[in-house]
Amino acid sequence: MLQRTKPRETTICGIFGIVGATGQENYDQRSVLGCIRRLSHRGPDALNVQIGRGFAFAHARLSIIDLGPQSDQPFSDEATGVTVTYNGEIFNYRELRKQLCQLGHRFRTKSDTEVLVRAYIEWELNGLNRLDGMFAFGLYDPRNRMTILVRDRVGIKPLYFADLSDGVAFASQPSALLQWPSCPRRPDPIGVSSFLSCRAALGQKTLFSGIKKLEPGCLAVISGGRVTVRRWWTWDRNPAPVDSRELTSLISSAVERQLVADAPVAMLLSGGLDSSILAYEVAKQASPGVVCFTGSVRGRDYDEAPYASLVAETFRLPHRIVAIPPDPSVDLVKKIVMLRSHPMGMHNEVAMYHLARSVAEDHKVVLTGEGADELFAGYGKIFRLPFDHQRSQIIRHLPPRLQRFIRGSLGLPQRGVSALDLFLERYSYFPLPLKEQLATAQWLGDLDGDAALREHFGLLWHECGGTVFDRVSHFFVRSHLPALLEMVDNTTMAVGLEARVPFVDHALTSVALNMPARARLKWNSTAAFLSAAVQPISLFSERADTSKVALREAYGHVLPAAILKRRKLGFPVPLGQWAAGTASAPFRRLLLDSNSAIVSYLDGSRLRSWLGANRPISDDFGKQVWMLCNLEIFLREHFA
């Protein structure tokens, strides 16, 4: 018998489900509610639990489309019993609804949720390629007792799962899974290493032993207690090249689709190239009521508010500047780490949380510019790695003493390495030698020379083929971008705000990744190239070359010159200053006191010596200290 519960005392957002192996399991309603309540920060509008024989689904809703209760989830088709719990938005749901009506389907709601269910009924898994949106969902089909878990193409919405003794459970975040009685609560030592190197656990790995991540563009079929994961999407290889007019058309179309909502929409405006392009597109489409929000760290050289104000004034968009406190408190970091079920690896997450909280006071949806850097080679220092690899290959033919001198002056490894090894060295926040220097004997054995991490990098590196530039691009979209998107999703959903990312539109992704390197990153002149040949990347990047060339050429005629010429700047949080100042003292005390949790991985005396060593306090060192402090807080809060 089907039970459907709608408690009045709480409203939360997220998805959770568990599916049994036999189809005869009876799941406890209180346990299911306990799991979905762990996601209460993800939205305020409605909660439902649906329990049937062999499965239990739960959903808590942040209502964006068709705001009435008729569109609450879990949602079931009355004729077939197909049931879904779903997180995200299908931007082309109106077009799909029209097609399905022509095929004889009748709808009882105006929601994209019902479109998703009926698209599956009509086209089964082939319907996934028709979806344009960001989504993660679990769908149960009682006709064959099969459940599918699906994550969108690029990984905008997160989805985790665990194969447990009493079924396969899934959820938007690990915290909901950890609440299930049979789910183990143990850290994953390889996940910890991955976090320190890459700010996130890569591939299917997480920081929790026994909990896996469904990777972007993948689906998992659960049948008879077995889980089979396969990829359902990859970008088109070598499509027809596009010119500036076609590129602007793709971006404009993505923005137009993602402005659709029955709730207020805002946008984040940093005054950088990417968000300024979004501001232009929003203004061009005459979207009334779209307010631009800018985070400003007062009194810092990093403040971007003047640039953002220039863009908002140019395009006549309403603009609000939000003051961001310069230094985070331990209590706030603990709160965000618990809400995310993940340590903060990216230095701007606290600032993003403050900004999202201000936006959420009057809005439910916000557009952001994430994805453009990964698709259009915005990280010049690392996308120039092919140039450094070529220089390294040439230098190896010189006498050893001259080699050492030139390599040192150019910031190259003292011995010739493969392009993959050079990428690993450049990309890692905590290189393997530093981890091995600080590691306990136990963790050193678990690491095994970071074999698992190297294998993941190697698989992606060789999966792509093509040039070194192509391989770097491939890695950034397959691994770096999903981690960034998950940070944005979790940080905004922590305050009941849905982030949309037009640059990660899947058609635009395919086009960008097939652009030649020169369309994304080019030398300013022959003289600039020759000058760069005798300089380290840190000195010539964004001086001798230009990043995101295709975007600059497409929008150069409409954006203010000051925006086009300014150098790239991340969200303004100078961690070198933080690490050197008194604001980091409470965090350092957590790392070094007698109750430290990180000593399971890092030797306490070595860590103390490393932290106290005389060194210039750079932002790179500040980022390392920040990551260690967040890892310490995460380990204490989740495993103490």
XYZ file of C-alpha atoms in Angstrom:
640
model
C 0.000 0.000 0.000
C 1.304 3.462 -0.923
C 1.817 5.975 1.860
C 2.080 9.681 1.115
C 2.990 12.005 3.934
C 3.061 15.781 3.957
C 4.153 17.040 7.372
C 3.107 20.609 8.149
C 5.774 21.341 10.704
C 8.731 21.589 8.324
C 9.499 22.641 4.767
C 12.807 21.546 3.220
C 14.452 20.988 -0.182
C 16.501 18.234 -1.824
C 16.010 14.629 -2.919
C 16.485 11.310 -1.162
C 15.516 7.748 -2.000
C 16.249 4.117 -1.267
C 15.482 1.081 -3.434
C 15.534 -2.545 -2.300
C 16.855 -5.614 -4.059
C 13.733 -7.780 -3.850
C 10.931 -5.299 -4.335
C 9.366 -6.486 -1.067
C 11.160 -4.185 1.386
C 9.131 -1.995 3.731
C 11.006 1.186 4.611
C 10.390 3.129 7.783
C 8.778 6.516 7.250
C 10.543 8.122 10.208
C 13.951 7.070 8.877
C 13.145 8.531 5.454
C 12.011 11.791 7.031
C 15.195 11.906 9.086
C 17.251 11.755 5.906
C 15.352 14.413 3.979
C 15.438 16.744 6.968
C 19.214 16.746 6.683
C 18.668 18.709 3.465
C 16.377 21.295 5.047
C 18.636 24.151 3.978
C 18.020 23.496 0.284
C 14.585 25.154 0.147
C 11.496 26.278 2.000
C 8.377 25.432 0.047
C 7.087 21.846 0.368
C 7.999 18.373 1.628
C 6.644 14.979 0.610
C 7.548 11.364 1.300
C 6.277 8.504 -0.838
C 6.748 4.919 0.326
C 5.852 1.892 -1.738
C 6.797 -1.748 -1.552
C 10.484 -1.965 -2.311
C 11.221 1.752 -2.502
C 10.940 5.062 -0.672
C 11.354 8.500 -2.238
C 11.453 11.892 -0.545
C 11.525 15.400 -1.911
C 11.651 18.881 -0.469
C 10.870 21.675 -2.846
C 12.135 25.080 -3.777
C 9.303 25.993 -6.148
C 10.365 27.809 -9.307
C 7.922 26.529 -11.961
C 4.159 26.000 -11.422
C 4.257 27.107 -7.793
C 1.111 25.302 -6.607
C 0.990 22.064 -4.572
C -0.169 20.060 -7.598
C 3.475 20.015 -8.703
C 4.947 18.844 -5.416
C 7.104 15.727 -5.492
C 7.653 12.797 -5.452
C 5.483 12.788 -8.544
C 3.730 9.689 -9.915
C 2.016 8.915 -13.178
C -1.396 7.498 -12.296
C -1.561 5.002 -15.173
C 1.918 3.438 -14.986
C 3.000 4.197 -11.430
C 6.291 5.673 -12.697
C 7.531 7.888 -9.864
C 10.247 10.543 -9.777
C 12.026 12.660 -7.201
C 13.886 15.330 -9.070
C 16.123 18.329 -8.452
C 16.711 20.946 -11.132
C 15.083 22.637 -14.102
C 14.305 21.485 -17.651
C 14.477 24.677 -19.640
C 12.816 23.300 -22.773
C 9.953 21.640 -20.909
C 7.323 23.681 -22.775
C 8.562 22.465 -26.158
C 8.682 18.865 -24.901
C 5.203 19.183 -23.429
C 3.890 20.295 -26.801
C 5.513 17.304 -28.524
C 4.115 14.903 -25.928
C 0.620 16.361 -26.273
C 0.814 15.720 -29.995
C 1.658 12.106 -29.162
C -1.492 11.778 -27.048
C -0.277 12.596 -23.530
C -2.531 14.611 -21.212
C -1.117 16.720 -18.390
C -2.607 17.595 -15.025
C 0.055 20.191 -14.096
C 2.106 22.881 -15.781
C 5.370 21.629 -14.279
C 8.583 20.397 -15.850
C 8.411 17.467 -13.405
C 5.424 15.938 -15.152
C 7.107 16.538 -18.511
C 10.114 14.554 -17.253
C 7.920 11.627 -16.182
C 5.965 11.516 -19.429
C 9.120 11.902 -21.524
C 10.434 8.749 -19.846
C 7.153 6.910 -20.413
C 7.186 7.857 -24.102
C 10.883 7.565 -24.979
C 12.430 5.723 -22.001
C 16.167 6.441 -21.642
C 16.323 7.807 -25.187
C 14.382 10.783 -23.849
C 17.404 11.994 -21.881
C 19.006 13.462 -24.993
C 15.911 15.609 -25.504
C 16.310 17.339 -22.124
C 17.899 20.773 -22.007
C 18.559 21.702 -18.424
C 20.274 21.013 -15.140
C 18.995 18.025 -13.235
C 19.605 15.115 -10.930
C 16.816 12.642 -10.326
C 15.785 9.183 -9.250
C 12.982 7.490 -11.193
C 11.267 4.233 -10.215
C 9.427 2.163 -12.826
C 7.208 -0.471 -11.127
C 6.540 -2.193 -14.456
C 10.030 -3.717 -14.398
C 11.050 -2.818 -10.821
C 13.917 -0.754 -12.205
C 15.236 2.511 -10.826
C 17.413 4.939 -12.739
C 19.556 7.707 -11.271
C 20.516 10.426 -13.736
C 22.811 13.439 -13.530
C 22.891 16.249 -16.082
C 25.495 16.486 -18.802
C 28.067 18.766 -17.180
C 27.296 18.234 -13.489
C 25.361 21.344 -12.479
C 23.245 19.405 -9.984
C 24.884 16.890 -7.608
C 23.833 13.299 -6.925
C 25.342 10.742 -4.533
C 24.564 7.083 -3.903
C 25.524 4.267 -1.536
C 25.124 0.495 -1.969
C 23.960 -0.561 1.507
C 22.928 -3.793 3.183
C 19.215 -2.923 2.902
C 19.151 -1.208 -0.484
C 20.735 1.388 -2.717
C 20.234 4.904 -1.345
C 20.728 8.197 -3.172
C 20.548 11.870 -2.259
C 21.482 15.400 -3.262
C 24.192 15.507 -0.598
C 26.074 12.927 1.498
C 24.576 14.257 4.746
C 21.206 12.714 3.898
C 22.784 9.318 3.191
C 24.772 9.384 6.434
C 21.504 9.746 8.326
C 20.257 6.374 7.015
C 20.762 3.721 9.742
C 22.827 1.256 7.676
C 25.126 3.828 6.056
C 28.701 3.696 7.429
C 30.347 6.894 8.639
C 34.031 6.565 7.817
C 36.420 8.943 6.033
C 37.986 7.847 2.766
C 41.787 8.351 2.901
C 42.049 8.583 -0.897
C 39.246 11.145 -0.938
C 41.192 13.186 1.630
C 44.263 13.138 -0.611
C 42.182 14.125 -3.625
C 40.746 17.077 -1.708
C 44.196 18.356 -0.758
C 45.430 18.095 -4.334
C 42.337 19.242 -6.212
C 39.973 20.858 -3.665
C 37.491 18.052 -4.378
C 37.274 14.279 -4.535
C 37.582 13.358 -8.203
C 35.650 10.807 -10.232
C 33.196 8.701 -8.234
C 35.210 9.237 -5.058
C 33.943 11.225 -2.077
C 35.366 11.998 1.338
C 33.114 9.267 2.775
C 33.994 5.602 2.483
C 31.056 3.756 0.915
C 29.421 6.832 -0.644
C 29.942 7.447 -4.365
C 29.286 10.386 -6.618
C 27.350 9.893 -9.850
C 29.567 11.619 -12.383
C 28.245 14.235 -14.834
C 26.580 12.862 -17.944
C 26.151 9.446 -16.316
C 23.224 7.304 -15.241
C 22.968 4.388 -12.833
C 20.486 1.560 -13.399
C 19.413 -0.216 -10.180
C 17.790 -3.599 -10.709
C 17.704 -6.605 -8.411
C 20.076 -4.884 -6.007
C 22.764 -4.403 -8.669
C 23.999 -0.971 -9.739
C 25.277 -0.447 -13.282
C 26.755 2.947 -14.141
C 27.267 4.148 -17.680
C 27.764 7.411 -19.528
C 24.732 8.737 -21.402
C 26.234 11.942 -22.819
C 29.506 13.253 -24.156
C 30.049 16.348 -26.248
C 30.003 16.228 -30.032
C 33.448 15.876 -31.538
C 34.461 18.268 -34.311
C 31.153 20.014 -35.059
C 31.094 22.743 -37.696
C 33.056 25.828 -36.593
C 31.079 28.882 -35.501
C 31.757 32.574 -36.017
C 31.194 35.390 -33.527
C 27.594 35.906 -34.610
C 26.748 32.246 -34.065
C 28.542 32.207 -30.711
C 26.569 35.206 -29.434
C 23.396 33.519 -30.679
C 24.182 30.396 -28.603
C 24.894 32.444 -25.478
C 21.850 34.667 -25.992
C 19.602 31.628 -26.420
C 20.984 30.005 -23.256
C 20.357 33.155 -21.219
C 16.848 33.527 -22.627
C 15.904 29.942 -21.690
C 17.399 30.222 -18.230
C 15.519 33.415 -17.406
C 12.253 31.428 -17.474
C 10.806 31.168 -13.960
C 7.628 31.850 -12.042
C 9.755 33.385 -9.291
C 12.089 36.439 -9.174
C 15.436 36.121 -10.989
C 18.686 37.951 -10.159
C 22.253 37.740 -11.452
C 25.739 37.941 -9.954
C 27.879 40.686 -11.485
C 31.609 40.847 -10.733
C 32.485 43.269 -13.507
C 34.642 40.612 -15.149
C 34.239 39.589 -18.765
C 31.920 36.626 -18.184
C 29.352 38.247 -15.895
C 29.437 41.432 -18.010
C 28.431 39.372 -21.059
C 25.513 37.944 -19.078
C 24.531 41.464 -18.003
C 24.486 42.594 -21.632
C 22.337 39.616 -22.666
C 19.916 40.142 -19.784
C 19.559 43.834 -20.663
C 19.169 43.068 -24.376
C 16.290 40.746 -23.623
C 14.615 43.492 -21.609
C 14.030 41.229 -18.630
C 12.201 43.383 -16.100
C 13.180 43.097 -12.466
C 16.504 41.252 -12.929
C 18.742 42.812 -10.274
C 22.554 42.599 -10.386
C 24.366 41.761 -7.132
C 28.065 42.384 -6.474
C 30.127 41.293 -3.490
C 32.555 43.924 -2.235
C 35.366 43.423 0.282
C 35.794 46.988 1.510
C 39.225 48.492 1.893
C 41.004 45.866 -0.205
C 42.890 46.255 -3.443
C 40.768 43.387 -4.697
C 37.441 45.290 -4.693
C 35.597 44.820 -8.016
C 32.568 46.965 -7.215
C 33.656 49.899 -9.437
C 33.873 47.632 -12.491
C 30.503 46.058 -11.721
C 28.918 49.489 -11.263
C 30.267 50.568 -14.657
C 28.643 47.542 -16.333
C 25.314 47.969 -14.543
C 25.225 51.657 -15.468
C 26.176 50.946 -19.088
C 23.316 48.474 -19.516
C 20.892 50.295 -17.204
C 20.392 47.390 -14.855
C 19.409 47.742 -11.188
C 22.451 47.062 -9.037
C 23.091 46.245 -5.388
C 26.514 46.069 -3.753
C 26.771 43.642 -0.843
C 29.487 44.256 1.752
C 31.463 41.061 2.389
C 33.220 40.741 5.779
C 36.975 40.452 5.092
C 37.659 37.613 7.534
C 35.448 34.547 8.189
C 34.735 33.284 11.697
C 35.296 29.691 12.761
C 31.598 29.340 13.598
C 30.505 30.433 10.122
C 32.987 28.073 8.468
C 31.665 25.213 10.618
C 28.116 26.067 9.545
C 28.929 26.101 5.830
C 31.022 22.924 6.040
C 28.106 21.129 7.713
C 25.618 22.453 5.155
C 27.881 21.336 2.295
C 28.984 18.001 3.821
C 32.355 18.968 2.389
C 35.331 21.089 3.462
C 35.668 24.388 1.653
C 38.563 24.159 -0.761
C 37.792 27.230 -2.815
C 38.765 30.426 -1.070
C 35.683 32.350 -2.182
C 32.999 30.109 -0.691
C 32.381 32.169 2.445
C 32.092 35.314 0.325
C 29.742 33.478 -2.051
C 27.605 32.406 0.910
C 27.284 36.012 2.154
C 26.366 37.184 -1.333
C 23.853 34.366 -1.915
C 22.188 35.092 1.422
C 21.596 38.711 0.372
C 20.251 37.669 -3.030
C 17.889 35.123 -1.440
C 16.118 37.780 0.600
C 14.071 38.732 -2.477
C 14.898 36.120 -5.135
C 14.786 32.390 -5.744
C 16.890 32.193 -8.922
C 20.268 33.720 -9.780
C 22.328 33.613 -12.994
C 26.099 33.232 -12.608
C 29.051 33.237 -15.015
C 30.711 29.971 -13.953
C 32.002 27.764 -16.757
C 33.369 30.381 -19.139
C 36.923 30.101 -17.787
C 36.947 26.318 -18.211
C 35.426 26.380 -21.702
C 37.292 29.360 -23.152
C 40.733 28.977 -21.497
C 40.343 31.662 -18.877
C 43.078 30.251 -16.641
C 45.969 31.491 -18.739
C 48.724 30.260 -16.436
C 47.653 26.633 -16.724
C 46.291 26.687 -20.279
C 49.780 27.848 -21.317
C 51.131 24.512 -20.069
C 51.622 23.257 -23.680
C 53.994 26.199 -24.226
C 56.000 25.255 -21.131
C 56.065 21.613 -22.168
C 57.487 22.579 -25.584
C 60.144 24.738 -23.913
C 61.042 21.889 -21.576
C 61.429 19.497 -24.510
C 63.793 21.891 -26.285
C 65.875 22.592 -23.169
C 66.562 18.922 -22.500
C 69.018 18.883 -25.398
C 71.259 21.462 -23.705
C 74.219 20.734 -21.384
C 73.071 19.815 -17.829
C 74.419 22.942 -16.116
C 72.788 25.246 -18.658
C 69.578 23.222 -18.408
C 69.413 23.765 -14.641
C 69.935 27.505 -14.997
C 67.297 27.962 -17.721
C 64.761 25.712 -16.024
C 65.145 27.657 -12.788
C 64.720 31.036 -14.504
C 61.624 29.842 -16.436
C 59.960 28.078 -13.493
C 60.212 24.672 -15.148
C 60.856 21.326 -13.410
C 64.540 20.579 -12.989
C 64.159 17.468 -15.097
C 62.175 16.852 -18.210
C 58.747 15.366 -17.461
C 55.768 14.296 -19.523
C 52.995 16.781 -20.252
C 50.746 14.852 -17.848
C 53.297 15.049 -15.020
C 53.788 18.740 -15.656
C 50.010 19.251 -15.499
C 49.774 17.306 -12.230
C 52.496 19.471 -10.725
C 50.911 22.740 -11.876
C 47.331 21.847 -10.991
C 47.874 20.370 -7.510
C 47.415 22.591 -4.489
C 49.282 20.088 -2.320
C 51.859 18.350 -4.539
C 52.671 14.745 -3.678
C 56.139 15.568 -2.206
C 54.531 17.952 0.308
C 51.882 15.413 1.277
C 54.553 12.759 1.733
C 56.615 15.196 3.816
C 53.711 15.783 6.232
C 51.930 12.386 6.119
C 51.660 9.891 8.947
C 53.072 6.430 8.240
C 49.550 4.983 7.976
C 48.304 7.570 5.498
C 51.524 7.347 3.519
C 50.764 3.654 2.978
C 47.171 4.440 1.974
C 48.373 7.001 -0.550
C 50.664 4.554 -2.356
C 52.299 7.444 -4.177
C 48.860 8.923 -4.992
C 48.338 6.014 -7.377
C 44.542 6.377 -7.440
C 44.733 10.093 -8.177
C 47.332 9.625 -10.895
C 45.190 6.897 -12.456
C 42.173 9.230 -12.575
C 44.205 12.020 -14.188
C 45.785 9.571 -16.599
C 42.470 8.092 -17.740
C 41.027 11.528 -18.509
C 44.266 12.625 -20.143
C 44.347 9.700 -22.546
C 40.562 9.507 -23.009
C 40.574 12.815 -24.840
C 43.415 12.380 -27.299
C 44.427 15.334 -29.448
C 46.891 18.041 -28.460
C 48.126 18.867 -24.960
C 45.810 21.904 -25.019
C 42.860 19.635 -25.882
C 43.714 17.343 -22.970
C 43.934 20.216 -20.492
C 40.551 21.481 -21.715
C 39.079 17.999 -21.388
C 40.244 17.678 -17.790
C 38.878 21.073 -16.820
C 35.392 20.241 -18.103
C 35.295 16.661 -16.832
C 36.810 17.211 -13.349
C 37.487 20.829 -12.427
C 34.180 22.300 -13.621
C 31.896 19.786 -11.821
C 33.661 20.543 -8.515
C 33.186 24.270 -9.098
C 29.529 23.812 -10.068
C 28.861 21.716 -6.983
C 30.345 24.445 -4.795
C 28.048 27.002 -6.440
C 25.012 24.735 -6.112
C 25.607 23.845 -2.464
C 26.501 27.378 -1.414
C 23.456 28.951 -3.052
C 21.037 26.172 -2.125
C 22.220 26.554 1.472
C 20.074 29.701 1.530
C 17.254 28.446 -0.724
C 18.586 30.033 -3.928
C 18.882 28.242 -7.274
C 21.961 29.108 -9.358
C 21.778 28.831 -13.137
C 24.881 28.817 -15.327
C 24.166 29.789 -18.962
C 27.784 29.311 -20.111
C 27.462 25.590 -19.287
C 24.641 25.077 -21.771
C 25.500 21.746 -23.359
C 25.358 23.003 -26.974
C 27.683 25.854 -26.065
C 29.972 23.408 -24.241
C 30.372 21.244 -27.343
C 31.099 24.251 -29.547
C 33.659 25.733 -27.153
C 35.556 22.492 -26.635
C 35.963 22.026 -30.369
C 37.404 25.501 -30.918
C 41.099 25.544 -31.815
C 43.467 26.787 -29.138
C 44.066 30.099 -30.937
C 40.338 30.905 -30.727
C 40.557 30.741 -26.947
C 44.105 31.819 -26.070
C 46.386 33.765 -28.412
C 49.607 35.754 -28.382
C 49.162 39.504 -28.672
C 51.899 39.733 -31.314
C 55.007 38.001 -32.616
C 57.095 40.274 -30.410
C 55.006 39.292 -27.392
C 55.566 35.620 -28.168
C 59.320 36.073 -28.465
C 59.412 38.026 -25.225
C 57.401 35.317 -23.436
C 59.827 32.647 -24.586
C 62.402 33.840 -22.023
C 59.984 34.509 -19.141
C 58.105 32.305 -16.665
C 54.364 32.076 -17.191
C 53.687 34.098 -14.039
C 55.273 37.148 -15.672
C 53.817 37.025 -19.172
C 50.312 35.528 -18.679
C 47.631 38.099 -19.630
C 50.379 40.540 -20.607
C 51.843 38.884 -23.681
C 48.690 36.898 -24.451
C 44.908 37.210 -24.350
C 42.511 34.632 -22.916
C 38.896 33.913 -23.863
C 39.547 35.324 -27.301
C 36.278 34.140 -28.856
C 34.219 35.852 -26.159
C 36.170 39.100 -26.423
C 35.770 39.173 -30.199
C 32.071 38.351 -30.018
C 31.244 41.030 -27.427
C 34.044 43.557 -27.921
C 31.730 46.000 -29.666
C 29.230 46.214 -26.775
C 31.280 45.954 -23.567
C 33.088 48.905 -21.969
C 36.795 49.033 -22.893
C 37.785 48.910 -19.213
C 36.095 45.512 -18.882
C 37.736 44.079 -21.985
C 41.219 45.191 -20.917
C 41.198 44.302 -17.230
C 43.114 41.242 -16.035
C 41.326 38.233 -14.604
C 40.673 38.407 -10.863
C 39.100 35.697 -8.750
C 36.513 36.437 -6.090
C 38.341 38.961 -3.861
C 39.598 37.038 -0.820
C 43.369 37.501 -0.311
C 44.278 34.407 1.684
C 47.935 35.322 2.028
C 46.955 38.308 4.159
C 44.510 36.150 6.103
C 47.092 33.432 6.833
C 49.645 36.002 8.023
C 47.202 37.919 10.223
C 45.450 37.375 13.530
C 42.198 36.281 11.842
C 43.692 32.861 11.059
C 44.792 32.234 14.682
C 41.569 30.448 15.801
C 41.797 28.160 12.773
C 45.455 27.353 13.405
C 44.640 26.459 17.007
C 42.144 23.860 15.768
C 44.861 22.315 13.626
C 47.474 22.177 16.349
C 45.617 21.436 19.575
C 45.567 18.065 21.337
C 42.147 17.133 19.892
C 43.146 17.668 16.274
C 41.456 15.246 13.882
C 43.864 15.824 11.019
C 46.654 13.975 12.877
C 45.130 10.773 11.500
C 46.622 11.921 8.188
C 49.327 14.494 8.935
C 52.077 14.154 11.525
C 51.439 16.816 14.171
C 55.059 17.839 14.769
C 55.828 18.042 11.055
C 52.697 20.068 10.459
C 53.626 22.477 13.253
C 57.121 22.926 11.813
C 55.754 23.464 8.314
C 53.238 26.079 9.483
C 55.861 27.895 11.514
C 58.661 27.838 8.966
C 59.966 31.218 7.845
C 58.520 31.826 4.396
C 56.968 34.647 2.399
C 53.250 34.509 3.166
C 51.874 34.159 -0.350
C 48.292 33.570 -1.449
C 49.341 30.046 -2.489
C 50.503 29.274 1.048
C 47.350 30.941 2.396
C 45.207 28.637 0.252
C 47.030 25.608 1.640
C 46.462 26.759 5.235
C 42.802 27.471 4.433
C 42.305 23.980 2.990
C 43.939 22.290 6.003
C 41.801 24.271 8.440
C 38.644 23.376 6.528
C 39.641 19.718 6.410
C 40.182 19.773 10.163
C 36.720 21.262 10.740
C 35.146 18.753 8.345
C 36.774 15.760 10.071
C 35.723 16.981 13.511
C 32.148 17.723 12.552
C 31.508 14.490 10.636
C 33.639 11.817 12.304
C 34.363 12.893 15.891
